[in-house]
PDB file of C-alpha atoms in Angstrom:
ATOM      1  CA  MET A   1      34.993 -44.388 -94.771  1.00  0.00           C
ATOM      2  CA  LYS A   2      31.882 -46.309 -95.641  1.00  0.00           C
ATOM      3  CA  ALA A   3      29.056 -46.562 -92.872  1.00  0.00           C
ATOM      4  CA  THR A   4      29.442 -50.246 -92.523  1.00  0.00           C
ATOM      5  CA  ASP A   5      33.153 -50.118 -92.172  1.00  0.00           C
ATOM      6  CA  LEU A   6      33.048 -47.364 -89.464  1.00  0.00           C
ATOM      7  CA  LEU A   7      30.470 -49.456 -87.620  1.00  0.00           C
ATOM      8  CA  LYS A   8      32.735 -52.656 -87.861  1.00  0.00           C
ATOM      9  CA  GLU A   9      35.673 -50.501 -86.575  1.00  0.00           C
ATOM     10  CA  GLN A  10      33.542 -49.525 -83.547  1.00  0.00           C
ATOM     11  CA  HIS A  11      32.684 -52.944 -82.921  1.00  0.00           C
ATOM     12  CA  GLN A  12      36.093 -53.950 -82.776  1.00  0.00           C
ATOM     13  CA  GLU A  13      37.126 -51.154 -80.512  1.00  0.00           C
ATOM     14  CA  VAL A  14      34.300 -52.189 -77.950  1.00  0.00           C
ATOM     15  CA  ASP A  15      35.544 -55.784 -77.831  1.00  0.00           C
ATOM     16  CA  GLU A  16      39.110 -54.717 -77.064  1.00  0.00           C
ATOM     17  CA  LEU A  17      37.684 -52.601 -74.207  1.00  0.00           C
ATOM     18  CA  PHE A  18      35.988 -55.683 -72.713  1.00  0.00           C
ATOM     19  CA  GLU A  19      39.265 -57.586 -72.776  1.00  0.00           C
ATOM     20  CA  ARG A  20      41.077 -54.658 -71.107  1.00  0.00           C
ATOM     21  CA  ILE A  21      38.557 -54.239 -68.369  1.00  0.00           C
ATOM     22  CA  SER A  22      38.763 -58.048 -67.816  1.00  0.00           C
ATOM     23  CA  ARG A  23      42.525 -57.788 -67.169  1.00  0.00           C
ATOM     24  CA  ALA A  24      42.549 -54.428 -65.187  1.00  0.00           C
ATOM     25  CA  GLY A  25      42.339 -53.458 -61.704  1.00  0.00           C
ATOM     26  CA  GLY A  26      41.862 -50.764 -59.267  1.00  0.00           C
ATOM     27  CA  ASN A  27      41.110 -47.233 -60.732  1.00  0.00           C
ATOM     28  CA  ASP A  28      41.822 -48.356 -64.218  1.00  0.00           C
ATOM     29  CA  ILE A  29      38.670 -50.389 -64.320  1.00  0.00           C
ATOM     30  CA  ARG A  30      36.733 -47.400 -63.526  1.00  0.00           C
ATOM     31  CA  ALA A  31      38.113 -45.316 -66.216  1.00  0.00           C
ATOM     32  CA  LEU A  32      37.936 -48.209 -68.832  1.00  0.00           C
ATOM     33  CA  ARG A  33      34.309 -48.776 -67.730  1.00  0.00           C
ATOM     34  CA  ASP A  34      33.369 -44.939 -68.300  1.00  0.00           C
ATOM     35  CA  GLU A  35      35.127 -45.310 -71.873  1.00  0.00           C
ATOM     36  CA  LEU A  36      33.103 -48.443 -72.644  1.00  0.00           C
ATOM     37  CA  VAL A  37      29.756 -46.609 -71.603  1.00  0.00           C
ATOM     38  CA  THR A  38      30.716 -43.694 -73.741  1.00  0.00           C
ATOM     39  CA  ARG A  39      31.408 -45.752 -76.824  1.00  0.00           C
ATOM     40  CA  LEU A  40      28.375 -48.033 -76.648  1.00  0.00           C
ATOM     41  CA  VAL A  41      26.093 -45.150 -76.091  1.00  0.00           C
ATOM     42  CA  GLY A  42      27.613 -43.240 -78.929  1.00  0.00           C
ATOM     43  CA  HIS A  43      27.529 -46.316 -81.215  1.00  0.00           C
ATOM     44  CA  SER A  44      23.783 -47.192 -80.598  1.00  0.00           C
ATOM     45  CA  ALA A  45      22.845 -43.506 -80.868  1.00  0.00           C
ATOM     46  CA  ILE A  46      24.104 -43.143 -84.461  1.00  0.00           C
ATOM     47  CA  GLU A  47      22.581 -46.554 -85.523  1.00  0.00           C
ATOM     48  CA  GLU A  48      19.286 -45.738 -84.161  1.00  0.00           C
ATOM     49  CA  GLU A  49      19.175 -42.013 -85.296  1.00  0.00           C
ATOM     50  CA  ILE A  50      20.860 -42.338 -88.771  1.00  0.00           C
ATOM     51  CA  PHE A  51      21.789 -45.896 -89.892  1.00  0.00           C
ATOM     52  CA  TYR A  52      18.563 -47.882 -89.206  1.00  0.00           C
ATOM     53  CA  PRO A  53      16.265 -45.368 -90.772  1.00  0.00           C
ATOM     54  CA  GLU A  54      18.572 -45.224 -93.924  1.00  0.00           C
ATOM     55  CA  THR A  55      18.683 -49.009 -93.873  1.00  0.00           C
ATOM     56  CA  ARG A  56      14.884 -49.453 -93.634  1.00  0.00           C
ATOM     57  CA  GLU A  57      14.512 -47.030 -96.545  1.00  0.00           C
ATOM     58  CA  ALA A  58      16.955 -49.091 -98.772  1.00  0.00           C
ATOM     59  CA  LEU A  59      15.791 -52.522 -97.645  1.00  0.00           C
ATOM     60  CA  GLY A  60      12.307 -51.912 -96.937  1.00  0.00           C
ATOM     61  CA  ALA A  61      10.575 -54.186 -94.211  1.00  0.00           C
ATOM     62  CA  SER A  62      13.297 -56.373 -92.512  1.00  0.00           C
ATOM     63  CA  PRO A  63      12.910 -58.125 -89.271  1.00  0.00           C
ATOM     64  CA  LEU A  64      16.578 -57.356 -88.699  1.00  0.00           C
ATOM     65  CA  ILE A  65      15.965 -53.808 -87.892  1.00  0.00           C
ATOM     66  CA  PRO A  66      13.239 -53.896 -85.111  1.00  0.00           C
ATOM     67  CA  THR A  67      15.210 -56.807 -83.665  1.00  0.00           C
ATOM     68  CA  SER A  68      18.395 -54.425 -83.583  1.00  0.00           C
ATOM     69  CA  TYR A  69      16.235 -51.794 -81.699  1.00  0.00           C
ATOM     70  CA  GLU A  70      15.219 -54.203 -78.975  1.00  0.00           C
ATOM     71  CA  GLU A  71      18.849 -55.590 -78.665  1.00  0.00           C
ATOM     72  CA  HIS A  72      19.978 -51.930 -78.105  1.00  0.00           C
ATOM     73  CA  SER A  73      17.322 -51.556 -75.381  1.00  0.00           C
ATOM     74  CA  LEU A  74      18.717 -54.374 -73.430  1.00  0.00           C
ATOM     75  CA  VAL A  75      22.278 -53.062 -73.828  1.00  0.00           C
ATOM     76  CA  HIS A  76      21.172 -49.771 -72.478  1.00  0.00           C
ATOM     77  CA  ILE A  77      19.598 -51.297 -69.325  1.00  0.00           C
ATOM     78  CA  MET A  78      22.715 -53.359 -68.660  1.00  0.00           C
ATOM     79  CA  LEU A  79      24.851 -50.113 -69.021  1.00  0.00           C
ATOM     80  CA  GLN A  80      22.930 -48.419 -66.273  1.00  0.00           C
ATOM     81  CA  LYS A  81      23.347 -51.504 -64.073  1.00  0.00           C
ATOM     82  CA  LEU A  82      27.031 -51.531 -64.815  1.00  0.00           C
ATOM     83  CA  LEU A  83      27.328 -47.930 -63.825  1.00  0.00           C
ATOM     84  CA  SER A  84      25.455 -48.538 -60.525  1.00  0.00           C
ATOM     85  CA  ALA A  85      28.076 -51.152 -59.565  1.00  0.00           C
ATOM     86  CA  GLU A  86      31.322 -50.735 -57.898  1.00  0.00           C
ATOM     87  CA  PRO A  87      34.271 -51.988 -60.181  1.00  0.00           C
ATOM     88  CA  GLY A  88      35.627 -54.036 -57.177  1.00  0.00           C
ATOM     89  CA  ASP A  89      32.284 -55.838 -56.401  1.00  0.00           C
ATOM     90  CA  GLU A  90      31.341 -59.215 -57.844  1.00  0.00           C
ATOM     91  CA  THR A  91      28.268 -57.935 -59.281  1.00  0.00           C
ATOM     92  CA  PHE A  92      30.352 -55.501 -61.403  1.00  0.00           C
ATOM     93  CA  HIS A  93      31.867 -58.514 -63.190  1.00  0.00           C
ATOM     94  CA  ALA A  94      28.698 -60.496 -63.449  1.00  0.00           C
ATOM     95  CA  ARG A  95      27.056 -57.395 -65.057  1.00  0.00           C
ATOM     96  CA  LEU A  96      30.076 -56.925 -67.576  1.00  0.00           C
ATOM     97  CA  GLY A  97      29.939 -60.457 -68.495  1.00  0.00           C
ATOM     98  CA  VAL A  98      26.276 -60.272 -69.621  1.00  0.00           C
ATOM     99  CA  LEU A  99      26.818 -57.072 -71.531  1.00  0.00           C
ATOM    100  CA  LYS A 100      29.532 -58.515 -73.207  1.00  0.00           C
ATOM    101  CA  GLU A 101      27.447 -61.563 -74.245  1.00  0.00           C
ATOM    102  CA  LEU A 102      24.386 -59.052 -75.422  1.00  0.00           C
ATOM    103  CA  VAL A 103      26.930 -56.947 -77.528  1.00  0.00           C
ATOM    104  CA  GLN A 104      28.764 -59.675 -79.082  1.00  0.00           C
ATOM    105  CA  HIS A 105      25.485 -61.482 -80.242  1.00  0.00           C
ATOM    106  CA  HIS A 106      24.231 -58.092 -81.491  1.00  0.00           C
ATOM    107  CA  VAL A 107      27.490 -57.462 -83.575  1.00  0.00           C
ATOM    108  CA  GLU A 108      27.624 -60.979 -85.127  1.00  0.00           C
ATOM    109  CA  GLU A 109      23.900 -60.694 -86.414  1.00  0.00           C
ATOM    110  CA  GLU A 110      24.677 -57.234 -87.953  1.00  0.00           C
ATOM    111  CA  GLU A 111      27.957 -58.128 -89.549  1.00  0.00           C
ATOM    112  CA  ARG A 112      26.867 -61.453 -90.963  1.00  0.00           C
ATOM    113  CA  GLU A 113      23.453 -60.619 -92.085  1.00  0.00           C
ATOM    114  CA  LEU A 114      22.506 -56.891 -92.030  1.00  0.00           C
ATOM    115  CA  PHE A 115      25.580 -55.200 -93.324  1.00  0.00           C
ATOM    116  CA  PRO A 116      25.963 -57.371 -96.626  1.00  0.00           C
ATOM    117  CA  GLN A 117      22.239 -56.582 -97.440  1.00  0.00           C
ATOM    118  CA  VAL A 118      22.933 -52.809 -96.809  1.00  0.00           C
ATOM    119  CA  GLU A 119      26.039 -52.674 -99.031  1.00  0.00           C
ATOM    120  CA  ARG A 120      24.201 -54.368-101.905  1.00  0.00           C
ATOM    121  CA  ALA A 121      21.295 -52.010-101.670  1.00  0.00           C
ATOM    122  CA  MET A 122      22.960 -48.737-101.085  1.00  0.00           C
ATOM    123  CA  GLY A 123      26.227 -48.792-103.089  1.00  0.00           C
ATOM    124  CA  ALA A 124      29.612 -47.315-102.254  1.00  0.00           C
ATOM    125  CA  GLU A 125      28.930 -43.682-102.794  1.00  0.00           C
ATOM    126  CA  ARG A 126      25.947 -43.415-100.537  1.00  0.00           C
ATOM    127  CA  LEU A 127      27.635 -45.611 -97.866  1.00  0.00           C
ATOM    128  CA  GLU A 128      30.551 -42.914 -97.824  1.00  0.00           C
ATOM    129  CA  GLN A 129      28.087 -40.116 -97.424  1.00  0.00           C
ATOM    130  CA  LEU A 130      26.331 -41.950 -94.694  1.00  0.00           C
ATOM    131  CA  GLY A 131      29.541 -42.773 -92.873  1.00  0.00           C
ATOM    132  CA  THR A 132      30.356 -39.133 -92.885  1.00  0.00           C
ATOM    133  CA  ARG A 133      27.201 -38.362 -91.008  1.00  0.00           C
ATOM    134  CA  LEU A 134      27.709 -41.236 -88.734  1.00  0.00           C
ATOM    135  CA  GLU A 135      31.148 -40.160 -87.659  1.00  0.00           C
ATOM    136  CA  SER A 136      30.061 -36.683 -87.125  1.00  0.00           C
ATOM    137  CA  ARG A 137      27.298 -37.551 -84.693  1.00  0.00           C
ATOM    138  CA  PHE A 138      29.286 -40.039 -82.897  1.00  0.00           C
ATOM    139  CA  ASP A 139      31.775 -37.278 -81.963  1.00  0.00           C
ATOM    140  CA  GLN A 140      28.754 -34.874 -80.786  1.00  0.00           C
ATOM    141  CA  VAL A 141      27.627 -37.799 -78.406  1.00  0.00           C
ATOM    142  CA  ARG A 142      31.060 -38.293 -76.987  1.00  0.00           C
ATOM    143  CA  GLU A 143      31.429 -34.784 -76.046  1.00  0.00           C
ATOM    144  CA  GLY A 144      27.808 -34.516 -74.492  1.00  0.00           C
ATOM    145  CA  LYS A 145      26.303 -35.780 -71.148  1.00  0.00           C
ATOM    146  CA  VAL A 146      26.639 -39.472 -71.969  1.00  0.00           C
ATOM    147  CA  GLU A 147      24.717 -40.592 -68.891  1.00  0.00           C
ATOM    148  CA  GLN A 148      21.920 -38.218 -69.739  1.00  0.00           C
ATOM    149  CA  ILE A 149      21.591 -39.685 -73.070  1.00  0.00           C
ATOM    150  CA  LEU A 150      21.712 -43.006 -71.825  1.00  0.00           C
ATOM    151  CA  SER A 151      18.971 -42.207 -69.332  1.00  0.00           C
ATOM    152  CA  GLN A 152      16.766 -40.774 -72.146  1.00  0.00           C
ATOM    153  CA  ALA A 153      17.480 -43.906 -74.284  1.00  0.00           C
ATOM    154  CA  VAL A 154      16.239 -46.262 -71.411  1.00  0.00           C
ATOM    155  CA  ALA A 155      13.029 -44.055 -70.912  1.00  0.00           C
ATOM    156  CA  ARG A 156      12.127 -44.463 -74.596  1.00  0.00           C
ATOM    157  CA  SER A 157      12.154 -48.072 -74.364  1.00  0.00           C
ATOM    158  CA  MET A 158      10.275 -48.477 -71.155  1.00  0.00           C
ATOM    159  CA  PRO A 159       6.881 -47.051 -72.085  1.00  0.00           C
ATOM    160  CA  ALA A 160       6.470 -50.063 -74.438  1.00  0.00           C
ATOM    161  CA  ALA A 161       7.214 -52.511 -71.530  1.00  0.00           C
ATOM    162  CA  ARG A 162       4.800 -50.590 -69.314  1.00  0.00           C
ATOM    163  CA  GLY A 163       1.965 -50.725 -71.960  1.00  0.00           C
ATOM    164  CA  ARG A 164       2.618 -54.656 -72.308  1.00  0.00           C
ATOM    165  CA  ALA A 165       2.376 -54.702 -68.537  1.00  0.00           C
ATOM    166  CA  GLN A 166      -0.956 -52.843 -68.564  1.00  0.00           C
ATOM    167  CA  ALA A 167      -2.206 -54.981 -71.202  1.00  0.00           C
ATOM    168  CA  GLN A 168      -1.273 -58.223 -69.279  1.00  0.00           C
ATOM    169  CA  LYS A 169      -3.113 -57.013 -65.989  1.00  0.00           C
ATOM    170  CA  PRO A 170      -6.667 -57.849 -67.308  1.00  0.00           C
ATOM    171  CA  ALA A 171      -5.429 -61.326 -68.084  1.00  0.00           C
ATOM    172  CA  ALA A 172      -3.828 -61.791 -64.707  1.00  0.00           C
ATOM    173  CA  ARG A 173      -7.172 -60.636 -63.076  1.00  0.00           C
ATOM    174  CA  LYS A 174      -8.986 -63.394 -64.935  1.00  0.00           C
ATOM    175  CA  ALA A 175      -6.539 -66.071 -64.087  1.00  0.00           C
ATOM    176  CA  ALA A 176      -6.765 -64.952 -60.433  1.00  0.00           C
ATOM    177  CA  ALA A 177     -10.696 -65.093 -60.664  1.00  0.00           C
ATOM    178  CA  ALA A 178     -10.195 -68.682 -62.131  1.00  0.00           C
ATOM    179  CA  LYS A 179      -8.032 -69.856 -59.439  1.00  0.00           C
ATOM    180  CA  ARG A 180     -10.492 -68.688 -56.702  1.00  0.00           C
ATOM    181  CA  PRO A 181     -13.103 -71.477 -55.213  1.00  0.00           C
ATOM    182  CA  ALA A 182     -16.147 -71.785 -57.388  1.00  0.00           C
ATOM    183  CA  ALA A 183     -18.583 -70.939 -54.656  1.00  0.00           C
ATOM    184  CA  LYS A 184     -16.730 -67.611 -54.036  1.00  0.00           C
ATOM    185  CA  ARG A 185     -16.894 -66.793 -57.676  1.00  0.00           C
ATOM    186  CA  ALA A 186     -20.665 -67.531 -57.717  1.00  0.00           C
ATOM    187  CA  THR A 187     -21.193 -65.490 -54.755  1.00  0.00           C
ATOM    188  CA  THR A 188     -19.298 -62.644 -56.463  1.00  0.00           C
ATOM    189  CA  GLN A 189     -20.756 -63.052 -59.811  1.00  0.00           C
ATOM    190  CA  ARG A 190     -24.383 -63.481 -58.786  1.00  0.00           C
ATOM    191  CA  ALA A 191     -24.657 -60.729 -56.209  1.00  0.00           C
ATOM    192  CA  GLU A 192     -26.879 -58.552 -58.365  1.00  0.00           C
ATOM    193  CA  PRO A 193     -28.865 -61.043 -59.956  1.00  0.00           C
ATOM    194  CA  ALA A 194     -29.700 -62.583 -56.455  1.00  0.00           C
ATOM    195  CA  ARG A 195     -31.062 -59.352 -55.372  1.00  0.00           C
ATOM    196  CA  GLY A 196     -33.255 -59.353 -58.538  1.00  0.00           C
ATOM    197  CA  ALA A 197     -34.392 -62.583 -57.922  1.00  0.00           C
ATOM    198  CA  GLN A 198     -35.415 -61.905 -54.396  1.00  0.00           C
ATOM    199  CA  LYS A 199     -37.610 -59.244 -55.620  1.00  0.00           C
ATOM    200  CA  GLY A 200     -39.172 -61.496 -58.193  1.00  0.00           C
ATOM    201  CA  ARG A 201     -39.691 -64.158 -55.354  1.00  0.00           C
ATOM    202  CA  ARG A 202     -41.487 -61.306 -53.137  1.00  0.00           C
ATOM    203  CA  GLY A 203     -43.782 -60.412 -56.125  1.00  0.00           C
ATOM    204  CA  ALA A 204     -44.510 -63.939 -56.743  1.00  0.00           C
ATOM    205  CA  ALA A 205     -45.313 -64.574 -53.063  1.00  0.00           C
ATOM    206  CA  ALA A 206     -47.660 -61.575 -53.080  1.00  0.00           C
ATOM    207  CA  GLY A 207     -49.308 -63.124 -56.192  1.00  0.00           C
ATOM    208  CA  ARG A 208     -49.872 -66.422 -54.491  1.00  0.00           C
ATOM    209  CA  GLY A 209     -51.165 -64.519 -51.321  1.00  0.00           C
ATOM    210  CA  GLY A 210     -53.786 -62.832 -53.466  1.00  0.00           C
ATOM    211  CA  ALA A 211     -54.657 -66.210 -55.202  1.00  0.00           C
ATOM    212  CA  ALA A 212     -54.971 -67.852 -51.875  1.00  0.00           C
ATOM    213  CA  ALA A 213     -57.485 -64.937 -50.642  1.00  0.00           C
ATOM    214  CA  GLY A 214     -59.348 -65.731 -53.767  1.00  0.00           C
ATOM    215  CA  ARG A 215     -59.632 -69.319 -53.115  1.00  0.00           C
ATOM    216  CA  GLY A 216     -60.489 -68.363 -49.401  1.00  0.00           C
ATOM    217  CA  GLY A 217     -63.307 -66.418 -50.649  1.00  0.00           C
ATOM    218  CA  ALA A 218     -64.485 -69.134 -52.900  1.00  0.00           C
ATOM    219  CA  ALA A 219     -64.274 -71.717 -49.940  1.00  0.00           C
ATOM    220  CA  ALA A 220     -66.406 -69.240 -47.947  1.00  0.00           C
ATOM    221  CA  GLY A 221     -68.926 -69.081 -50.620  1.00  0.00           C
ATOM    222  CA  ARG A 222     -68.983 -72.927 -50.908  1.00  0.00           C
ATOM    223  CA  GLY A 223     -69.438 -73.143 -47.015  1.00  0.00           C
ATOM    224  CA  GLY A 224     -72.443 -70.922 -47.252  1.00  0.00           C
ATOM    225  CA  ALA A 225     -73.985 -72.905 -50.004  1.00  0.00           C
ATOM    226  CA  ALA A 226     -73.357 -75.955 -48.047  1.00  0.00           C
ATOM    227  CA  ALA A 227     -74.858 -74.647 -44.946  1.00  0.00           C
ATOM    228  CA  GLY A 228     -77.956 -73.600 -46.891  1.00  0.00           C
ATOM    229  CA  ARG A 229     -78.194 -77.135 -48.431  1.00  0.00           C
ATOM    230  CA  GLY A 230     -77.755 -78.618 -44.720  1.00  0.00           C
ATOM    231  CA  GLY A 231     -80.824 -76.302 -43.620  1.00  0.00           C
ATOM    232  CA  ALA A 232     -82.744 -77.543 -46.529  1.00  0.00           C
ATOM    233  CA  ALA A 233     -81.868 -81.315 -45.640  1.00  0.00           C
ATOM    234  CA  ALA A 234     -82.953 -80.566 -41.931  1.00  0.00           C
ATOM    235  CA  GLY A 235     -86.188 -79.275 -43.155  1.00  0.00           C
ATOM    236  CA  ARG A 236     -86.812 -82.114 -45.424  1.00  0.00           C
ATOM    237  CA  GLY A 237     -85.899 -84.386 -42.411  1.00  0.00           C
ATOM    238  CA  GLY A 238     -88.170 -82.747 -40.011  1.00  0.00           C
ATOM    239  CA  ALA A 239     -91.085 -82.984 -42.479  1.00  0.00           C
ATOM    240  CA  ALA A 240     -90.493 -86.686 -42.996  1.00  0.00           C
ATOM    241  CA  ALA A 241     -90.448 -87.421 -39.187  1.00  0.00           C
ATOM    242  CA  GLY A 242     -93.770 -85.396 -38.684  1.00  0.00           C
ATOM    243  CA  GLY A 243     -95.275 -87.336 -41.518  1.00  0.00           C
ATOM    244  CA  ARG A 244     -94.216 -90.850 -39.965  1.00  0.00           C
ATOM    245  CA  LYS A 245     -95.813 -89.824 -36.684  1.00  0.00           C
ATOM    246  CA  LYS A 246     -99.147 -88.931 -38.114  1.00  0.00           C
ATOM    247  CA  ALA A 247     -99.035 -92.030 -39.974  1.00  0.00           C
ATOM    248  CA  ALA A 248     -98.587 -94.150 -36.750  1.00  0.00           C
ATOM    249  CA  GLU A 249    -101.425 -92.566 -34.956  1.00  0.00           C
ATOM    250  CA  ALA A 250    -103.841 -92.975 -37.641  1.00  0.00           C
ATOM    251  CA  ALA A 251    -103.026 -96.733 -37.882  1.00  0.00           C
ATOM    252  CA  PRO A 252    -105.082 -98.169 -35.090  1.00  0.00           C
ATOM    253  CA  ALA A 253    -108.468 -96.607 -36.255  1.00  0.00           C
ATOM    254  CA  LYS A 254    -108.288 -98.323 -39.557  1.00  0.00           C
ATOM    255  CA  THR A 255    -107.279-101.910 -38.182  1.00  0.00           C
ATOM    256  CA  GLY A 256    -109.018-102.282 -34.989  1.00  0.00           C
ATOM    257  CA  ARG A 257    -107.765-104.103 -31.845  1.00  0.00           C
ATOM    258  CA  ALA A 258    -105.110-106.629 -32.556  1.00  0.00           C
ATOM    259  CA  ALA A 259    -106.147-110.273 -32.183  1.00  0.00           C
ATOM    260  CA  PRO A 260    -105.004-111.855 -29.104  1.00  0.00           C
ATOM    261  CA  ALA A 261    -102.101-114.203 -29.289  1.00  0.00           C
ATOM    262  CA  ARG A 262    -102.795-117.812 -29.512  1.00  0.00           C
ATOM    263  CA  LYS A 263    -101.881-119.906 -26.685  1.00  0.00           C
ATOM    264  CA  THR A 264     -99.876-122.871 -27.574  1.00  0.00           C
ATOM    265  CA  SER A 265    -101.115-126.166 -26.023  1.00  0.00           C
ATOM    266  CA  ARG A 266     -98.419-128.106 -24.035  1.00  0.00           C
ATOM    267  CA  PRO A 267     -98.185-131.942 -25.028  1.00  0.00           C
ATOM    268  CA  ALA A 268    -100.034-134.381 -22.679  1.00  0.00           C
ATOM    269  CA  PRO A 269     -97.636-136.259 -20.448  1.00  0.00           C
ATOM    270  CA  ALA A 270     -96.945-139.802 -21.784  1.00  0.00           C
ATOM    271  CA  SER A 271     -98.662-142.539 -19.628  1.00  0.00           C
ATOM    272  CA  THR A 272     -96.558-144.838 -17.814  1.00  0.00           C
ATOM    273  CA  GLY A 273     -97.436-148.278 -16.871  1.00  0.00           C
ATOM    274  CA  ARG A 274     -97.275-147.652 -13.231  1.00  0.00           C
ATOM    275  CA  THR A 275     -99.790-146.128 -10.914  1.00  0.00           C
ATOM    276  CA  GLY A 276     -99.137-144.026  -8.089  1.00  0.00           C
ATOM    277  CA  ARG A 277    -100.583-146.391  -5.529  1.00  0.00           C
ATOM    278  CA  LYS A 278     -98.519-148.652  -3.694  1.00  0.00           C
ATOM    279  CA  GLY A 279     -99.214-152.134  -4.863  1.00  0.00           C
ATOM    280  CA  GLY A 280    -101.381-151.089  -7.564  1.00  0.00           C
ATOM    281  CA  ARG A 281     -99.221-152.342 -10.284  1.00  0.00           C
ATOM    282  CA  THR A 282    -100.679-153.515 -13.450  1.00  0.00           C
ATOM    283  CA  SER A 283     -98.893-156.025 -15.518  1.00  0.00           C
ATOM    284  CA  ASN A 284     -98.846-156.143 -19.128  1.00  0.00           C
ATOM    285  CA  ALA A 285     -99.682-159.569 -19.036  1.00  0.00           C
ATOM    286  CA  SER A 286    -103.163-159.081 -17.547  1.00  0.00           C
ATOM    287  CA  THR A 287    -104.075-156.201 -19.895  1.00  0.00           C
ATOM    288  CA  ARG A 288    -103.328-158.509 -22.654  1.00  0.00           C
TER     289      ARG A 288
END
């Protein structure tokens, strides 16, 4: 059987199992679930180990192949969740429904896009040989420890998710720092520069102190000079006072006694036409 025909046949068997589980009840659900898990684990194993590498070699780079690997990873996770749920629980049917949607989307994409390209690229003879290898490996998986194989498949897909999570941590820290108040960010970011600035300010203060001391010394020097100039001025003032005193003492010898001040004569009282004697009045007419 050709590889593509074998895979299509397995797709059909899985779809029938989904239908049977939805109609079953009691212990039948558990047995059908285990069969579904076994078929899906075996199917994804032969595709990842054999079919996809051969397809990549025949087609070259194709976006369908890495997409198929990622879809398998989601199917593996849902299979583990389905195994952890009790068949009678409502979460069991919810997980079964999600798993069915994932598988149906994956099957539709492979049968509509990938398989036609593979058939054109490989030819009938190569597909027959590939189909034989796929069938043999599928039987080995079914006879092995299916749950252990499933756990290993999930573990292989998880490191990539952890790596992406680690890569996102620095961005998350930056976002958290951006959300912090600006004052807090400034305090955190400038703690070290602030200590350096304090040292620089202390050094500048010491320099200013030295400059002030120098200016004080210069001021003291200027004060001493001013005191010297004051002493000189006092000496000149004393000499000038002594000179003026001597000049005052020598002045009388040269000029003699000062002339007495002239007496100012008082004006004579005006004569009146009357005499002081009683009855001694002289008329103006007799004088005339």
